[in-house]
């Protein structure tokens, strides 16, 4: 995995389009705002946060990848998300070759492909930035490259003397879990929030003493306990059959699905969890 350094700032704006991204700044920041102390500037580069910026970045990267014609460029095109580049290899040598070629492709586009991170220590020693930590963010989730595990952690729940429906929703919504690993722990909290609607609480109305006690018990299950799972689904084999198994179910309270991957080899079958949603 690698990252394009200062990706948006690598894209220039046509001069005719720069009036669309004007902004106001003070001539002297030590002086208060006034008509005489205001200066209008224009962005010369694609600005971070503009709604069209992610598309412009993606289209530019795709253009340069297709111009390259290298085999690894096609792999990157299928596995690039914003400024994050993902690649895979079956050996250290293959990984080294891909990393070198990827850096060259982006260098030719005047972009710096940096912050290489791998579960192979030899790759990290050669390409990783100085001082890079062994635990990095992998599309939002912490990834420990030494143990090659993805970690999901529930946010700490702060004690409050006046719980409201708004606070309950804020805590539930703050949980970042794209793979659904925390679904069993989060589901009771979502069910509790549903019940608050049936009781017609207003957003900032304090919960009853009984509901506050229930919520405090539920937050004990949302304690700051990290969950870890192997990043690698299974060990690739020469002779194997792969099947995706999806299970769905519904009740009066919740509907959910879970996706597993089955690998069948000469020695038997292995099931691996992939994703769940409820």
PDB file of C-alpha atoms in Angstrom, residues 175-278:
ATOM      1  CA  UNK A 175     -18.430   3.935  15.339  1.00  0.00           C
ATOM      2  CA  UNK A 176     -16.403   3.363  12.168  1.00  0.00           C
ATOM      3  CA  UNK A 177     -16.739  -0.287  11.206  1.00  0.00           C
ATOM      4  CA  UNK A 178     -16.967  -0.788   7.412  1.00  0.00           C
ATOM      5  CA  UNK A 179     -16.532  -4.576   7.669  1.00  0.00           C
ATOM      6  CA  UNK A 180     -19.219  -4.990  10.326  1.00  0.00           C
ATOM      7  CA  UNK A 181     -16.906  -6.681  12.814  1.00  0.00           C
ATOM      8  CA  UNK A 182     -18.563  -4.886  15.724  1.00  0.00           C
ATOM      9  CA  UNK A 183     -22.131  -5.584  14.615  1.00  0.00           C
ATOM     10  CA  UNK A 184     -23.003  -7.917  17.547  1.00  0.00           C
ATOM     11  CA  UNK A 185     -21.915  -5.250  20.040  1.00  0.00           C
ATOM     12  CA  UNK A 186     -23.510  -2.308  18.219  1.00  0.00           C
ATOM     13  CA  UNK A 187     -26.852  -3.946  17.388  1.00  0.00           C
ATOM     14  CA  UNK A 188     -28.318  -3.707  20.939  1.00  0.00           C
ATOM     15  CA  UNK A 189     -27.452   0.002  20.971  1.00  0.00           C
ATOM     16  CA  UNK A 190     -29.257   0.517  17.647  1.00  0.00           C
ATOM     17  CA  UNK A 191     -32.281  -1.356  18.985  1.00  0.00           C
ATOM     18  CA  UNK A 192     -32.280   0.862  22.072  1.00  0.00           C
ATOM     19  CA  UNK A 193     -32.222   3.953  19.850  1.00  0.00           C
ATOM     20  CA  UNK A 194     -35.248   2.623  17.930  1.00  0.00           C
ATOM     21  CA  UNK A 195     -37.143   2.284  21.184  1.00  0.00           C
ATOM     22  CA  UNK A 196     -36.411   5.909  22.063  1.00  0.00           C
ATOM     23  CA  UNK A 197     -38.349   6.918  18.939  1.00  0.00           C
ATOM     24  CA  UNK A 198     -41.367   4.862  19.977  1.00  0.00           C
ATOM     25  CA  UNK A 199     -41.307   6.620  23.352  1.00  0.00           C
ATOM     26  CA  UNK A 200     -41.404   9.964  21.504  1.00  0.00           C
ATOM     27  CA  UNK A 201     -38.416  11.568  23.178  1.00  0.00           C
ATOM     28  CA  UNK A 202     -37.394  14.920  21.739  1.00  0.00           C
ATOM     29  CA  UNK A 203     -33.773  15.243  20.619  1.00  0.00           C
ATOM     30  CA  UNK A 204     -32.522  16.993  23.754  1.00  0.00           C
ATOM     31  CA  UNK A 205     -34.965  15.601  26.295  1.00  0.00           C
ATOM     32  CA  UNK A 206     -33.279  13.780  29.157  1.00  0.00           C
ATOM     33  CA  UNK A 207     -33.910  10.046  29.220  1.00  0.00           C
ATOM     34  CA  UNK A 208     -35.903   8.541  32.036  1.00  0.00           C
ATOM     35  CA  UNK A 209     -34.036   7.006  34.943  1.00  0.00           C
ATOM     36  CA  UNK A 210     -34.870   3.513  33.681  1.00  0.00           C
ATOM     37  CA  UNK A 211     -33.646   4.250  30.146  1.00  0.00           C
ATOM     38  CA  UNK A 212     -30.476   5.876  31.471  1.00  0.00           C
ATOM     39  CA  UNK A 213     -29.681   2.711  33.420  1.00  0.00           C
ATOM     40  CA  UNK A 214     -30.287   0.586  30.317  1.00  0.00           C
ATOM     41  CA  UNK A 215     -28.034   2.805  28.227  1.00  0.00           C
ATOM     42  CA  UNK A 216     -25.251   2.683  30.817  1.00  0.00           C
ATOM     43  CA  UNK A 217     -25.418  -1.118  30.785  1.00  0.00           C
ATOM     44  CA  UNK A 218     -25.258  -1.108  26.998  1.00  0.00           C
ATOM     45  CA  UNK A 219     -22.241   1.198  26.943  1.00  0.00           C
ATOM     46  CA  UNK A 220     -20.334  -1.359  28.989  1.00  0.00           C
ATOM     47  CA  UNK A 221     -20.418  -3.584  25.884  1.00  0.00           C
ATOM     48  CA  UNK A 222     -19.100  -0.632  23.873  1.00  0.00           C
ATOM     49  CA  UNK A 223     -15.988  -0.377  26.015  1.00  0.00           C
ATOM     50  CA  UNK A 224     -12.668   0.455  24.400  1.00  0.00           C
ATOM     51  CA  UNK A 225     -11.760  -3.128  23.469  1.00  0.00           C
ATOM     52  CA  UNK A 226      -9.907  -3.594  20.180  1.00  0.00           C
ATOM     53  CA  UNK A 227     -10.920  -6.455  17.902  1.00  0.00           C
ATOM     54  CA  UNK A 228      -8.257  -7.967  15.690  1.00  0.00           C
ATOM     55  CA  UNK A 229      -8.471 -10.233  12.680  1.00  0.00           C
ATOM     56  CA  UNK A 230      -5.964 -11.406  10.077  1.00  0.00           C
ATOM     57  CA  UNK A 231      -5.764  -9.110   7.076  1.00  0.00           C
ATOM     58  CA  UNK A 232      -5.123 -12.104   4.818  1.00  0.00           C
ATOM     59  CA  UNK A 233      -8.229 -14.177   4.158  1.00  0.00           C
ATOM     60  CA  UNK A 234      -6.267 -17.371   3.457  1.00  0.00           C
ATOM     61  CA  UNK A 235      -3.031 -18.706   2.010  1.00  0.00           C
ATOM     62  CA  UNK A 236      -3.301 -18.837  -1.814  1.00  0.00           C
ATOM     63  CA  UNK A 237      -2.836 -22.349  -3.226  1.00  0.00           C
ATOM     64  CA  UNK A 238      -2.056 -23.618  -6.715  1.00  0.00           C
ATOM     65  CA  UNK A 239      -5.037 -25.975  -6.784  1.00  0.00           C
ATOM     66  CA  UNK A 240      -8.059 -24.399  -5.152  1.00  0.00           C
ATOM     67  CA  UNK A 241     -11.733 -23.641  -5.599  1.00  0.00           C
ATOM     68  CA  UNK A 242     -13.233 -20.461  -4.202  1.00  0.00           C
ATOM     69  CA  UNK A 243     -16.878 -19.876  -3.322  1.00  0.00           C
ATOM     70  CA  UNK A 244     -18.612 -16.824  -1.880  1.00  0.00           C
ATOM     71  CA  UNK A 245     -21.349 -17.707   0.610  1.00  0.00           C
ATOM     72  CA  UNK A 246     -23.873 -15.028   1.566  1.00  0.00           C
ATOM     73  CA  UNK A 247     -26.419 -15.519   4.338  1.00  0.00           C
ATOM     74  CA  UNK A 248     -29.309 -13.130   5.019  1.00  0.00           C
ATOM     75  CA  UNK A 249     -31.954 -13.089   7.719  1.00  0.00           C
ATOM     76  CA  UNK A 250     -34.577 -10.757   9.116  1.00  0.00           C
ATOM     77  CA  UNK A 251     -36.765 -10.405  12.176  1.00  0.00           C
ATOM     78  CA  UNK A 252     -39.134  -7.851  13.642  1.00  0.00           C
ATOM     79  CA  UNK A 253     -36.116  -6.067  15.119  1.00  0.00           C
ATOM     80  CA  UNK A 254     -33.313  -6.278  12.574  1.00  0.00           C
ATOM     81  CA  UNK A 255     -32.250  -7.565   9.183  1.00  0.00           C
ATOM     82  CA  UNK A 256     -28.673  -8.607   8.508  1.00  0.00           C
ATOM     83  CA  UNK A 257     -26.340 -10.340   6.103  1.00  0.00           C
ATOM     84  CA  UNK A 258     -22.938 -11.973   6.358  1.00  0.00           C
ATOM     85  CA  UNK A 259     -20.500 -12.914   3.593  1.00  0.00           C
ATOM     86  CA  UNK A 260     -17.981 -15.739   3.959  1.00  0.00           C
ATOM     87  CA  UNK A 261     -15.357 -17.066   1.567  1.00  0.00           C
ATOM     88  CA  UNK A 262     -14.862 -20.817   1.169  1.00  0.00           C
ATOM     89  CA  UNK A 263     -11.530 -22.169  -0.034  1.00  0.00           C
ATOM     90  CA  UNK A 264     -11.434 -25.834  -1.041  1.00  0.00           C
ATOM     91  CA  UNK A 265      -8.095 -27.580  -1.565  1.00  0.00           C
ATOM     92  CA  UNK A 266      -6.833 -31.158  -1.560  1.00  0.00           C
ATOM     93  CA  UNK A 267      -6.471 -31.041   2.217  1.00  0.00           C
ATOM     94  CA  UNK A 268     -10.000 -29.789   2.941  1.00  0.00           C
ATOM     95  CA  UNK A 269     -12.147 -26.670   3.125  1.00  0.00           C
ATOM     96  CA  UNK A 270     -11.646 -23.402   4.998  1.00  0.00           C
ATOM     97  CA  UNK A 271     -14.262 -20.724   5.696  1.00  0.00           C
ATOM     98  CA  UNK A 272     -13.185 -17.125   6.266  1.00  0.00           C
ATOM     99  CA  UNK A 273     -15.289 -14.170   7.365  1.00  0.00           C
ATOM    100  CA  UNK A 274     -15.346 -11.305   4.843  1.00  0.00           C
ATOM    101  CA  UNK A 275     -18.088  -8.805   5.680  1.00  0.00           C
ATOM    102  CA  UNK A 276     -21.332  -8.318   7.573  1.00  0.00           C
ATOM    103  CA  UNK A 277     -24.013  -5.636   7.663  1.00  0.00           C
ATOM    104  CA  UNK A 278     -27.006  -5.126   9.920  1.00  0.00           C
TER     105      UNK A 278
END
